[in-house]
Backbone as numpy.savetxt, mean C-alpha at the origin, in Angstrom:
# Nx Ny Nz CAx CAy CAz Cx Cy Cz
-22.70 40.44 7.32 -21.45 39.70 7.77 -21.87 38.97 9.03
-21.32 37.57 9.24 -21.51 37.05 10.48 -20.76 37.43 11.57
-21.06 37.37 12.81 -20.24 37.78 13.74 -19.33 36.63 14.33
-19.47 35.43 13.56 -18.71 34.28 14.27 -17.42 34.21 13.40
-16.18 34.11 14.11 -14.91 33.87 13.45 -14.91 32.47 12.85
-14.24 32.33 11.69 -14.15 31.00 11.13 -12.96 30.17 11.78
-13.33 28.99 12.09 -12.29 28.07 12.83 -11.53 27.34 11.74
-10.29 27.04 12.12 -9.45 26.34 11.02 -10.23 25.11 10.57
-10.92 24.34 11.36 -11.64 23.27 11.00 -12.68 23.53 9.84
-13.50 24.81 10.22 -14.45 25.15 9.35 -13.82 25.58 7.92
-12.76 26.17 8.12 -12.10 26.60 6.70 -11.56 25.30 5.83
-11.11 24.33 6.58 -10.60 23.09 6.17 -11.88 22.49 5.29
-12.96 22.31 5.99 -14.25 21.79 5.43 -14.64 22.57 4.10
-14.62 23.89 4.27 -15.00 24.71 3.08 -14.14 24.36 2.07
-12.76 24.19 2.12 -11.86 23.89 1.07 -11.87 22.52 0.53
-12.46 21.69 1.12 -12.62 20.29 0.83 -11.49 19.44 1.40
-10.70 19.83 2.22 -9.42 19.24 2.91 -10.04 18.01 3.59
-9.30 16.80 3.27 -9.63 15.51 4.02 -9.02 15.41 5.37
-9.56 15.06 6.23 -9.26 14.97 7.67 -7.74 14.39 7.88
-7.59 13.19 7.16 -6.25 12.42 7.63 -5.21 12.76 6.54
-5.42 13.86 5.67 -4.37 14.18 4.83 -3.27 14.92 5.48
-1.97 14.99 4.84 -1.00 15.87 5.38 -1.49 17.35 5.20
-1.10 18.13 6.40 -1.46 19.54 6.31 -0.73 20.16 5.31
-1.17 21.06 4.45 -0.27 21.60 3.37 0.17 20.86 2.37
-0.50 19.81 2.04 -0.08 18.83 0.99 -0.26 19.49 -0.25
0.43 18.87 -1.43 0.58 19.61 -2.66 -0.74 19.76 -3.36
-1.70 18.83 -3.10 -3.07 18.92 -3.74 -3.75 20.14 -3.17
-3.82 20.31 -1.89 -4.45 21.52 -1.40 -3.79 22.76 -1.78
-2.43 22.72 -1.92 -1.83 23.98 -2.14 -1.63 24.38 -3.60
-1.38 23.26 -4.42 -1.03 23.61 -5.83 -1.86 23.25 -6.89
-2.70 22.19 -6.63 -3.55 21.58 -7.72 -4.66 22.56 -8.09
-5.05 22.77 -9.33 -6.30 23.49 -9.86 -7.41 23.09 -9.03
-8.33 23.95 -8.67 -9.53 23.73 -7.76 -10.27 22.50 -8.27
-10.58 22.52 -9.63 -11.33 21.50 -10.07 -10.85 20.03 -10.14
-9.50 19.92 -9.98 -9.00 18.75 -9.98 -8.90 18.07 -8.35
-9.06 18.96 -7.58 -8.64 18.68 -6.09 -9.60 17.34 -5.62
-10.97 17.32 -5.90 -11.70 16.42 -5.38 -11.22 14.91 -5.98
-10.75 14.93 -7.35 -10.54 13.78 -8.00 -9.15 13.35 -7.43
-8.30 14.17 -7.32 -6.85 13.79 -6.61 -7.10 13.28 -5.22
-8.16 13.79 -4.55 -8.44 13.36 -3.15 -8.90 11.96 -3.14
-9.77 11.70 -4.23 -10.11 10.28 -4.45 -9.16 9.38 -4.56
-8.13 9.78 -5.17 -6.86 8.93 -5.62 -5.97 8.94 -4.36
-6.32 9.64 -3.43 -5.44 9.79 -2.28 -4.00 10.32 -2.61
-3.86 11.28 -3.70 -2.69 11.99 -3.99 -2.33 12.88 -2.91
-3.17 13.16 -2.10 -2.72 14.08 -0.77 -2.37 13.19 0.35
-2.30 11.90 0.19 -1.71 10.76 1.20 -1.01 9.90 0.39
0.21 10.14 0.14 0.90 9.08 -0.79 1.59 7.93 -0.11
1.34 7.76 1.13 1.76 6.54 1.65 1.17 5.26 0.99
0.01 5.18 0.63 -0.66 4.09 0.05 0.06 3.57 -1.28
0.45 4.70 -2.00 1.12 4.34 -3.34 2.55 3.72 -3.13
3.30 4.23 -1.98 4.44 3.67 -1.53 4.33 2.10 -1.15
3.34 1.95 -0.46 3.05 0.59 0.16 2.77 -0.32 -1.03
1.96 0.06 -2.14 1.69 -0.89 -3.15 2.99 -0.93 -4.15
3.81 0.03 -4.20 4.83 -0.03 -5.10 6.20 -0.64 -4.59
6.37 -0.71 -3.35 7.62 -1.18 -2.76 7.85 -2.74 -3.02
6.62 -3.48 -2.87 6.91 -4.97 -3.34 7.40 -5.12 -4.69
6.90 -4.15 -5.58 7.41 -4.20 -6.97 8.75 -3.97 -7.05
9.32 -2.98 -6.37 10.84 -2.76 -6.38 11.62 -3.83 -5.72
11.12 -4.56 -4.73 11.68 -5.66 -4.18 11.90 -6.81 -5.25
10.94 -7.05 -5.90 10.82 -8.09 -7.04 11.57 -7.75 -8.11
11.63 -6.52 -8.67 12.53 -6.19 -9.71 14.14 -6.43 -9.29
14.49 -5.93 -8.14 15.88 -6.05 -7.64 16.28 -7.53 -7.46
15.23 -8.33 -6.68 15.57 -9.76 -6.40 15.63 -10.57 -7.85
14.78 -10.19 -8.72 14.79 -10.98 -9.97 16.06 -10.65 -10.77
16.43 -9.33 -10.59 17.70 -8.93 -11.37 18.94 -9.64 -10.78
19.02 -9.76 -9.45 20.12 -10.39 -8.77 20.13 -11.86 -9.10
18.99 -12.44 -9.42 18.85 -13.91 -9.69 19.34 -14.33 -11.09
19.28 -13.20 -11.94 19.64 -13.42 -13.23 21.00 -12.67 -13.72
21.82 -12.22 -12.70 23.00 -11.67 -12.91 23.10 -10.14 -12.80
22.14 -9.36 -12.63 22.18 -8.19 -12.31 21.16 -7.32 -13.17
20.99 -5.86 -12.99 20.12 -5.25 -13.64 20.50 -5.09 -15.07
19.30 -4.91 -15.98 19.47 -4.54 -17.38 18.70 -3.38 -17.55
18.69 -2.78 -18.72 18.05 -1.49 -19.03 16.60 -1.62 -19.02
16.19 -2.85 -19.40 14.64 -3.12 -19.39 14.08 -2.85 -17.96
14.89 -3.12 -16.95 14.48 -2.86 -15.53 14.04 -1.38 -15.31
14.93 -0.58 -15.74 14.54 0.97 -15.68 13.08 1.20 -16.17
12.75 0.65 -17.20 11.28 0.92 -17.58 10.42 0.10 -16.72
10.61 -1.07 -16.38 9.81 -1.60 -15.26 9.71 -0.82 -14.02
10.74 -0.36 -13.48 10.57 0.45 -12.41 9.77 1.83 -12.66
9.95 2.45 -13.80 9.14 3.66 -14.16 7.55 3.20 -14.28
7.42 2.04 -15.15 6.01 1.73 -15.28 5.33 1.15 -13.99
6.13 0.61 -13.10 5.59 0.17 -11.82 5.21 1.34 -10.90
6.10 2.49 -11.11 5.77 3.50 -10.24 4.63 4.35 -10.62
4.47 4.57 -12.01 3.25 5.20 -12.55 1.90 4.40 -12.28
2.14 3.14 -12.57 1.10 2.02 -12.48 0.53 1.99 -11.08
1.51 2.16 -10.12 1.05 1.94 -8.65 0.37 3.30 -8.25
0.69 4.33 -8.68 0.01 5.57 -8.42 -1.41 5.40 -8.94
-1.58 5.09 -10.21 -2.94 5.12 -11.05 -3.88 3.89 -10.29
-3.13 2.77 -10.05 -4.06 1.59 -9.49 -4.37 1.77 -8.12
-3.51 2.55 -7.33 -3.87 2.70 -6.00 -5.03 3.80 -6.03
-4.83 4.77 -6.98 -5.88 5.88 -7.16 -7.25 5.19 -7.56
-7.18 4.19 -8.47 -8.38 3.57 -8.94 -8.98 2.67 -7.78
-8.11 2.03 -7.01 -8.53 1.26 -5.79 -9.25 2.01 -4.96
-8.58 3.16 -4.52 -9.16 3.97 -3.52 -10.50 4.70 -3.90
-10.47 4.99 -5.19 -11.75 5.59 -5.82 -12.95 4.48 -5.58
-12.70 3.34 -5.96 -13.69 2.28 -5.79 -13.92 1.97 -4.50
-13.05 2.00 -3.48 -13.28 1.90 -1.98 -14.34 2.99 -1.62
-14.01 4.09 -1.96 -14.83 5.14 -1.68 -16.22 5.18 -1.99
-16.30 4.61 -3.37 -17.69 4.41 -3.81 -18.41 3.50 -3.01
-17.78 2.40 -2.86 -18.44 1.22 -2.05 -18.80 1.55 -0.45
-17.85 2.40 -0.03 -17.92 2.75 1.48 -18.55 4.03 1.77
-19.19 4.57 0.86 -19.65 5.99 0.99 -20.52 6.09 2.07
-21.48 5.22 2.35 -22.35 5.29 3.50 -21.56 5.12 4.79
-20.53 4.11 4.91 -19.81 3.84 5.99 -18.97 5.19 6.36
-18.37 5.66 5.31 -17.51 6.89 5.43 -18.12 7.98 6.22
-19.48 8.14 5.77 -20.25 9.32 6.32 -20.36 9.34 7.75
-20.38 7.99 8.33 -20.54 7.71 9.66 -19.24 7.78 10.62
-18.11 7.85 10.02 -16.93 7.78 10.60 -16.13 9.16 10.60
-15.73 9.65 11.87 -15.24 11.00 11.93 -14.05 11.14 10.95
-13.12 10.31 10.90 -11.93 10.60 10.06 -12.17 10.53 8.55
-13.26 9.77 8.11 -13.57 9.54 6.63 -14.66 10.53 6.21
-15.47 11.00 7.03 -16.71 11.91 6.53 -16.29 13.09 5.58
-15.14 13.48 5.77 -14.59 14.68 4.83 -14.21 14.26 3.43
-14.22 12.96 3.36 -13.69 12.37 1.91 -14.75 13.05 0.87
-14.25 13.01 -0.52 -14.98 13.71 -1.48 -16.52 13.26 -1.77
-16.67 12.01 -1.56 -18.09 11.55 -1.86 -19.07 11.75 -0.77
-18.83 11.43 0.60 -19.62 11.61 1.58 -19.78 13.36 1.84
-18.77 14.07 1.51 -18.78 15.51 1.80 -19.48 16.20 0.69
-19.83 15.53 -0.38 -20.59 16.10 -1.49 -19.67 16.78 -2.59
-18.23 16.57 -2.61 -17.56 17.21 -3.54 -17.57 16.51 -4.95
-17.97 15.23 -5.04 -18.20 14.54 -6.28 -19.28 13.60 -6.12
-19.96 13.29 -7.14 -21.07 12.28 -7.14 -20.54 10.99 -7.27
-21.20 10.04 -7.14 -20.91 8.64 -7.30 -20.50 8.29 -8.71
-21.34 8.88 -9.76 -21.04 8.54 -11.01 -19.75 9.24 -11.51
-19.43 10.39 -11.07 -18.23 11.08 -11.33 -17.05 10.21 -10.83
-17.22 9.67 -9.61 -16.16 8.88 -9.05 -15.99 7.63 -9.87
-17.00 6.97 -10.26 -16.86 5.79 -11.04 -16.19 6.13 -12.40
-16.43 7.27 -13.04 -15.80 7.50 -14.28 -14.19 7.76 -14.00
-13.95 8.30 -12.90 -12.51 8.71 -12.59 -11.83 7.31 -12.21
-12.49 6.28 -11.63 -11.77 5.02 -11.47 -11.50 4.34 -12.88
-12.45 4.42 -13.70 -12.25 3.78 -15.14 -11.17 4.49 -15.84
-11.20 5.73 -15.72 -10.09 6.49 -16.40 -8.65 6.04 -15.95
-8.41 6.17 -14.64 -7.21 5.77 -14.12 -6.80 4.28 -14.36
-7.80 3.30 -14.38 -7.59 1.95 -14.73 -7.18 1.78 -16.23
-7.79 2.60 -17.07 -7.52 2.33 -18.43 -6.05 2.82 -18.81
-5.68 3.95 -18.29 -4.37 4.46 -18.29 -3.24 3.41 -17.71
-3.38 2.92 -16.58 -2.74 1.95 -16.20 -2.61 0.69 -16.83
-3.69 0.37 -17.55 -3.70 -0.80 -18.41 -2.85 -0.67 -19.64
-2.93 0.59 -20.09 -1.85 0.98 -21.27 -0.47 0.69 -20.96
-0.10 1.11 -19.75 1.15 0.80 -19.16 1.49 -0.62 -19.17
0.60 -1.45 -18.63 0.67 -2.81 -18.48 0.98 -3.52 -19.88
0.35 -3.07 -21.01 0.39 -3.63 -22.27 1.87 -3.56 -22.78
2.67 -2.73 -22.30 4.20 -2.68 -22.70 4.96 -3.85 -21.95
4.36 -4.52 -20.90 5.15 -5.70 -20.32 4.92 -6.91 -21.19
5.51 -8.06 -20.75 5.31 -9.37 -21.55 3.92 -10.02 -21.23
3.47 -11.00 -22.16 2.39 -11.42 -22.00 1.88 -12.18 -20.60
2.95 -12.93 -19.96 2.44 -13.31 -18.72 2.31 -12.30 -17.56
3.02 -11.20 -17.72 2.76 -10.17 -16.80 1.51 -9.43 -17.01
1.20 -9.40 -18.30 -0.24 -8.69 -18.52 -1.35 -9.46 -18.03
-1.19 -10.92 -18.17 -2.24 -11.80 -17.50 -2.39 -11.57 -16.19
-1.17 -11.62 -15.48 -1.13 -11.40 -13.94 -1.86 -10.09 -13.54
-1.57 -9.06 -14.35 -2.06 -7.69 -13.96 -3.65 -7.79 -14.16
-4.04 -8.33 -15.12 -5.64 -8.49 -15.32 -6.35 -9.19 -14.15
-5.59 -10.39 -13.72 -6.11 -11.11 -12.59 -6.21 -10.29 -11.35
-5.16 -9.36 -11.25 -5.23 -8.58 -9.89 -6.30 -7.82 -9.77
-7.22 -7.60 -10.72 -8.40 -6.70 -10.62 -9.42 -7.38 -9.61
-9.34 -8.79 -9.62 -10.23 -9.56 -8.79 -10.23 -9.04 -7.09
-8.88 -9.22 -6.81 -8.74 -8.76 -5.24 -9.07 -7.34 -4.91
-8.53 -6.44 -5.93 -8.88 -5.02 -5.99 -10.45 -4.77 -5.79
-11.19 -5.41 -6.61 -12.79 -5.24 -6.48 -13.26 -5.83 -5.16
-12.73 -6.88 -4.61 -13.28 -7.51 -3.52 -12.94 -6.83 -2.14
-11.73 -6.26 -2.10 -11.24 -5.79 -0.90 -12.27 -4.97 -0.21
-12.79 -3.84 -0.79 -13.51 -3.03 0.03 -14.82 -3.64 0.72
-15.19 -4.98 0.30 -16.21 -5.61 0.99 -15.86 -6.42 1.93
-14.64 -6.75 2.22 -14.11 -7.77 3.04 -14.38 -7.42 4.48
-14.37 -6.17 4.83 -14.59 -5.78 6.24 -16.14 -6.01 6.74
-16.88 -6.36 5.80 -18.21 -6.53 6.00 -18.54 -8.11 6.46
-17.58 -8.98 6.02 -17.74 -10.37 6.24 -16.64 -11.13 6.90
-15.55 -10.48 7.20 -14.51 -11.22 7.75 -13.78 -10.20 8.84
-13.24 -10.87 9.91 -12.38 -10.10 10.80 -10.96 -9.96 10.31
-10.72 -10.46 9.19 -9.32 -10.27 8.39 -9.45 -9.52 7.16
-9.99 -8.41 6.91 -9.97 -7.74 5.77 -8.54 -7.46 5.28
-7.47 -7.32 6.43 -6.24 -7.08 5.99 -5.63 -8.04 5.00
-6.03 -9.29 5.21 -5.56 -10.31 4.22 -5.83 -9.90 2.81
-7.17 -9.53 2.66 -7.55 -9.24 1.23 -6.81 -7.96 0.71
-6.46 -6.96 1.63 -5.51 -5.85 1.34 -4.25 -6.45 0.85
-3.72 -7.26 1.72 -2.30 -7.86 1.37 -2.24 -8.59 0.06
-3.40 -9.31 -0.24 -3.35 -9.95 -1.43 -3.32 -9.00 -2.78
-3.97 -7.85 -2.55 -3.92 -6.90 -3.58 -2.65 -6.10 -3.68
-2.14 -5.66 -2.52 -1.17 -4.68 -2.47 0.22 -5.22 -2.70
0.31 -6.51 -2.66 1.85 -7.23 -2.84 1.69 -8.00 -4.11
0.79 -7.67 -4.97 0.57 -8.27 -6.26 1.82 -8.05 -7.29
2.36 -6.91 -7.12 3.48 -6.54 -7.74 4.84 -7.37 -7.50
4.78 -8.07 -6.43 5.98 -9.17 -6.19 5.95 -10.06 -7.15
4.75 -10.56 -7.63 4.55 -11.63 -8.52 4.83 -11.02 -10.11
4.12 -9.88 -10.18 4.03 -9.31 -11.52 5.35 -8.81 -12.14
5.93 -8.17 -11.16 7.30 -7.57 -11.84 8.47 -8.76 -11.89
8.38 -9.75 -11.15 9.36 -10.90 -11.28 8.94 -11.48 -12.61
7.91 -11.64 -13.11 7.35 -12.17 -14.30 7.74 -11.18 -15.40
7.62 -10.02 -15.24 7.99 -9.01 -16.18 9.33 -9.06 -16.57
10.26 -9.32 -15.48 11.76 -9.41 -15.74 12.21 -10.81 -16.18
11.61 -11.70 -15.84 12.07 -13.05 -16.11 11.30 -13.78 -17.13
9.99 -13.63 -17.35 9.26 -14.13 -18.35 8.43 -15.38 -17.77
8.72 -15.64 -16.33 7.90 -16.85 -15.89 7.98 -16.59 -14.40
7.08 -17.46 -13.79 6.80 -17.30 -12.30 7.62 -18.54 -11.67
8.30 -18.38 -10.57 8.90 -19.41 -9.90 8.59 -19.23 -8.31
9.06 -20.17 -7.59 8.64 -20.13 -6.07 9.22 -18.95 -5.29
10.37 -18.45 -5.48 10.91 -17.30 -4.68 10.08 -16.14 -4.62
9.61 -15.69 -5.73 8.66 -14.55 -5.85 7.30 -14.81 -5.00
7.00 -16.03 -5.10 5.72 -16.37 -4.56 5.95 -16.26 -2.94
7.12 -16.61 -2.34 7.51 -16.54 -1.05 7.55 -15.08 -0.58
8.14 -14.23 -1.58 8.44 -12.85 -1.37 6.82 -12.17 -1.19
6.02 -12.62 -2.03 4.68 -12.26 -2.07 3.99 -12.41 -0.52
4.20 -13.56 -0.01 3.69 -13.94 1.31 4.44 -13.06 2.32
5.66 -12.76 2.14 6.38 -12.00 3.06 5.70 -10.39 3.14
5.44 -10.00 1.99 4.67 -8.77 1.83 3.39 -8.75 2.55
2.66 -9.95 2.32 1.46 -10.02 2.96 1.46 -9.85 4.52
2.42 -10.60 4.96 2.60 -10.49 6.39 3.03 -9.03 6.90
3.70 -8.30 6.18 4.03 -6.98 6.40 2.62 -6.06 6.44
1.93 -6.45 5.35 0.67 -5.73 5.31 -0.10 -5.85 6.51
-0.21 -7.06 6.99 -1.11 -7.39 8.23 -0.44 -6.69 9.46
0.83 -6.45 9.34 1.56 -5.65 10.33 1.16 -4.06 10.34
1.24 -3.58 9.20 1.11 -2.08 9.09 -0.37 -1.82 9.00
-1.27 -2.65 8.42 -2.65 -2.33 8.46 -3.48 -2.51 9.60
-2.94 -3.35 10.51 -3.47 -3.45 11.88 -3.17 -2.43 12.70
-2.04 -1.79 12.57 -1.70 -0.48 13.26 -2.56 0.58 12.75
-2.73 0.65 11.49 -3.74 1.68 10.86 -5.09 1.54 11.28
-5.65 0.27 11.46 -7.01 -0.01 11.88 -7.37 0.46 13.31
-6.25 0.48 14.07 -6.43 0.95 15.53 -7.00 2.32 15.49
-6.76 3.20 14.53 -7.33 4.54 14.50 -8.86 4.54 14.65
-9.47 3.61 14.02 -10.96 3.54 13.70 -11.71 2.62 14.51
-11.05 1.88 15.52 -11.72 0.92 16.11 -13.02 1.09 16.78
-12.99 2.46 17.39 -14.31 2.81 18.20 -15.45 3.05 17.08
-15.13 3.84 16.05 -16.26 3.96 14.98 -16.56 2.69 14.34
-15.59 1.84 14.15 -15.75 0.57 13.41 -16.68 -0.23 14.32
-16.51 -0.27 15.65 -17.35 -0.99 16.53 -18.79 -0.53 16.55
-18.93 0.74 16.28 -20.29 1.44 16.44 -21.06 0.86 15.14
-20.32 0.89 13.98 -21.09 0.71 12.79 -21.02 -0.85 12.30
-20.11 -1.64 13.08 -20.12 -3.02 12.90 -19.22 -3.41 11.72
-18.24 -2.72 11.44 -17.05 -2.92 10.63 -16.06 -3.67 11.29
-15.48 -4.74 10.62 -14.57 -5.73 11.22 -13.21 -5.35 10.72
-12.24 -5.72 11.65 -10.80 -5.42 11.32 -9.99 -6.24 12.29
-8.70 -6.50 11.87 -7.78 -7.34 12.90 -7.49 -6.40 14.11
-7.59 -5.27 14.06 -7.28 -4.36 15.19 -8.46 -4.67 16.30
-9.66 -4.70 15.93 -10.73 -5.02 16.68 -10.61 -6.46 17.15
-10.26 -7.32 16.33 -10.09 -8.84 16.56 -8.93 -8.98 17.65
-8.04 -8.50 17.55 -6.81 -8.62 18.42 -6.80 -7.75 19.66
-7.47 -6.69 19.70 -7.59 -5.83 20.80 -6.27 -5.70 21.60
-6.28 -5.92 22.87 -5.21 -5.74 23.73 -4.01 -6.73 23.42
-4.40 -7.82 22.61 -3.28 -8.67 22.29 -2.60 -8.39 20.88
-2.81 -7.25 20.47 -2.31 -6.82 19.17 -0.82 -6.86 19.12
-0.06 -6.28 20.23 1.31 -6.56 20.13 1.91 -7.90 19.83
1.43 -8.86 20.39 1.72 -10.19 20.13 1.66 -10.69 18.66
0.39 -10.29 18.10 0.09 -10.71 16.73 1.04 -9.87 15.93
1.25 -8.55 16.13 2.20 -7.78 15.32 3.64 -8.43 15.40
4.01 -8.75 16.46 5.44 -9.55 16.68 5.41 -10.84 15.83
4.42 -11.58 15.62 4.34 -12.73 14.95 4.24 -12.27 13.38
3.62 -11.25 12.90 3.73 -10.91 11.54 5.02 -10.35 11.32
5.70 -9.74 12.27 7.20 -9.22 12.02 8.07 -10.54 11.69
7.90 -11.37 12.49 8.99 -12.55 12.35 8.57 -13.38 11.04
7.30 -13.56 10.81 6.89 -14.17 9.50 7.42 -13.47 8.18
7.27 -12.13 8.27 7.77 -11.26 7.28 9.20 -11.32 6.90
9.93 -11.31 7.99 11.41 -11.41 7.85 11.88 -12.87 7.57
11.21 -13.91 8.11 11.57 -15.32 7.72 11.25 -15.44 6.33
10.18 -15.29 5.76 9.64 -15.45 4.46 10.65 -14.58 3.39
10.91 -13.42 3.84 11.71 -12.55 2.84 13.15 -13.37 2.75
13.71 -13.70 3.93 14.81 -14.42 3.86 15.00 -15.58 3.06
13.93 -16.46 3.13 13.75 -17.65 2.35 13.64 -17.36 0.82
12.83 -16.13 0.51 12.84 -15.77 -0.92 14.20 -15.56 -1.44
14.93 -14.64 -0.74 16.19 -14.32 -1.04 17.14 -15.46 -1.28
17.21 -16.41 -0.46 18.07 -17.57 -0.54 17.60 -18.42 -1.63
16.35 -18.48 -1.91 15.77 -19.31 -3.05 16.25 -18.63 -4.32
16.16 -17.51 -4.48 16.52 -16.68 -5.81 17.89 -16.79 -6.05
18.67 -16.72 -5.02 20.22 -16.38 -5.31 21.05 -17.73 -4.99
20.60 -18.86 -4.41 21.48 -19.99 -4.15 20.85 -21.09 -5.05
21.88 -21.88 -5.63 23.32 -21.79 -5.49 23.94 -20.86 -6.40
25.17 -20.48 -6.16 25.96 -19.76 -7.21 26.04 -18.35 -7.09
25.19 -17.67 -6.15 25.35 -16.23 -6.09 26.82 -15.71 -5.50
27.26 -14.75 -5.89 28.50 -14.15 -5.33 28.18 -13.91 -3.71
29.22 -14.19 -2.86 28.96 -13.98 -1.54 28.47 -12.57 -1.01
29.11 -11.69 -1.57 28.73 -10.22 -1.23 27.20 -9.90 -1.59
26.87 -10.33 -2.83 25.49 -10.13 -3.30 24.52 -10.82 -2.33
24.93 -11.97 -1.94 23.98 -12.82 -1.10 23.90 -12.02 0.11
25.08 -11.65 0.83 25.03 -11.06 2.03 24.24 -9.58 2.18
24.55 -8.98 1.11 23.74 -7.65 0.97 22.27 -7.87 0.83
22.00 -8.85 -0.04 20.71 -9.14 -0.13 19.83 -9.61 1.12
20.63 -10.48 1.93 20.02 -10.95 3.05 19.93 -9.89 4.24
20.70 -8.71 4.12 20.53 -7.72 5.03 19.10 -6.97 4.83
18.52 -7.14 3.63 17.14 -6.49 3.43 16.05 -6.86 4.49
15.88 -8.27 4.67 14.85 -8.63 5.65 15.30 -8.19 7.08
16.54 -8.46 7.36 17.14 -8.16 8.74 16.90 -6.70 9.01
17.27 -5.71 8.22 17.11 -4.33 8.65 15.59 -4.03 8.40
14.78 -4.55 7.64 13.32 -4.34 7.73 12.85 -4.69 8.92
13.14 -5.87 9.52 12.73 -6.42 10.70 12.93 -5.48 11.89
14.29 -4.93 11.86 14.54 -3.88 13.05 13.79 -2.65 12.93
13.31 -2.20 11.80 12.51 -1.08 11.72 11.15 -1.31 12.20
10.73 -2.62 11.86 9.31 -2.92 12.22 9.38 -3.11 13.96
10.36 -3.62 14.40 10.65 -3.71 15.88 10.53 -2.25 16.51
11.24 -1.46 16.01 11.22 0.11 16.23 9.76 0.55 16.49
8.93 0.29 15.36 7.60 0.71 15.44 6.81 0.06 16.66
7.20 -1.12 16.87 6.22 -1.75 17.94 6.66 -1.23 19.21
8.00 -0.74 19.48 8.37 -0.08 20.70 7.70 1.30 20.93
7.43 1.94 19.74 6.69 3.36 19.87 5.15 3.16 20.04
4.60 1.97 19.64 3.19 1.87 19.45 2.39 1.95 20.72
1.39 2.92 20.62 0.30 3.01 21.57 -1.01 2.75 20.80
-1.71 1.66 21.04 -2.90 1.40 20.11 -4.03 2.27 20.58
-4.02 3.04 21.59 -5.05 3.77 21.90 -4.77 5.35 21.59
-3.77 5.51 20.95 -3.33 6.85 20.51 -3.44 7.00 19.01
-4.50 7.39 18.32 -4.72 7.44 16.99 -3.63 8.16 16.18
-3.10 9.25 16.81 -2.01 9.95 16.13 -0.79 9.21 15.90
-0.45 8.44 16.92 0.81 7.65 17.10 0.55 6.52 16.03
-0.68 5.86 15.89 -0.87 4.82 14.88 -0.70 5.34 13.62
-1.00 6.55 13.09 -1.02 7.09 11.97 0.40 7.38 11.58
0.96 7.93 12.47 2.56 8.20 12.36 3.31 6.83 11.98
3.01 5.82 12.68 3.78 4.56 12.51 3.24 3.92 11.36
2.05 4.02 10.95 1.61 3.45 9.61 2.30 4.10 8.50
2.44 5.48 8.53 3.27 6.21 7.59 4.65 5.82 7.51
5.16 5.38 8.61 6.58 5.08 8.73 7.04 3.80 7.87
5.89 3.03 7.62 6.27 1.86 6.92 6.75 2.04 5.44
6.55 3.27 4.87 7.34 3.72 3.75 8.78 3.44 3.83
9.45 4.01 4.90 10.83 3.66 5.26 11.19 2.26 5.34
10.28 1.51 6.06 10.49 0.05 6.33 10.63 -0.67 4.90
9.69 -0.40 4.15 9.92 -1.07 2.56 10.96 -0.66 1.93
11.29 0.75 2.01 12.45 1.32 1.17 13.82 0.85 1.79
13.94 0.58 3.05 15.13 -0.17 3.53 15.39 -1.47 2.85
14.42 -2.33 2.75 14.51 -3.56 2.13 14.79 -3.40 0.71
14.03 -2.50 -0.02 14.21 -2.32 -1.40 15.79 -1.84 -1.66
16.22 -1.03 -0.66 17.57 -0.48 -0.94 18.64 -1.61 -0.87
18.60 -2.44 0.09 19.58 -3.54 0.18 19.56 -4.44 -0.91
18.18 -4.83 -1.44 18.08 -5.75 -2.54 18.70 -5.23 -3.78
18.42 -3.74 -4.04 18.99 -3.09 -5.20 20.52 -2.98 -5.18
21.06 -2.82 -4.03 22.51 -2.81 -4.09 23.10 -4.26 -4.20
22.35 -5.23 -3.65 22.83 -6.56 -3.95 22.78 -6.93 -5.47
21.85 -6.35 -6.26 21.73 -6.72 -7.64 22.84 -5.83 -8.40
23.39 -4.85 -7.85 24.46 -4.02 -8.52 25.85 -4.70 -8.45
26.14 -5.19 -7.20 27.57 -5.65 -6.99 27.87 -6.87 -7.74
């Protein structure tokens, strides 16, 4: 027997727990042991990313429904398919990200416990897992209409490029925004059968929101990123981050407002229009609350506020959904 007591950190390393996952998450507690490395690759122990990918889909379904007179039964399947698809494609994207970033992750304190750098899975196993998730997601996509299927296939380009963006641009968050808000386009087309300008504006509103929350997220790693030469908007903005975040906030709110008005005017019932316009307003107030709490030099606060953006997007989705119902 060793005379050394086991520390909590050592116990977590032995169990394969990832450093920035929720303590006591369902993967660590309930999932069969052999599945845990793969679920960790998919970030199933950190669901916030799935929410951030899914919420623009919900916005788009609700706004499209409002523009065509209200929800139909097909929208229920669109919401279910988008939910499952977001989980799978976020998982596939994160797995691909971990494959491409395996050497970088090994040099960053927060990420060296991830499955590939910690040795829980091999690169080949991770690649196979990414393919499996993508194929299941594609099967769901095939239940949508043809224009939506084409948009879904095109989305693979930004997903593939994103992990490399931080190597060649100070704005990798833009590439994340391109990929993460694609559902605003795809679900509008899945509901209406064609693309128009309001969902494009909604897409750009989501991109501004992504720049907001992912800049906050990137402040956790700015010291390690500087050491290994990884670029981010957090490093680019530095102490001026609050000014930039305020700009992203106003841009997101303004663009979502334009998208709502473009989708519903002329002819929308006044109550539907009013409730739908509350979506960007309430979302903006939640983002402002985050800015008032933010300390860019406190990684724990940055992570907490990043996770709070689930509620930011849900607030907008709620008002848009209620607007579509009335």
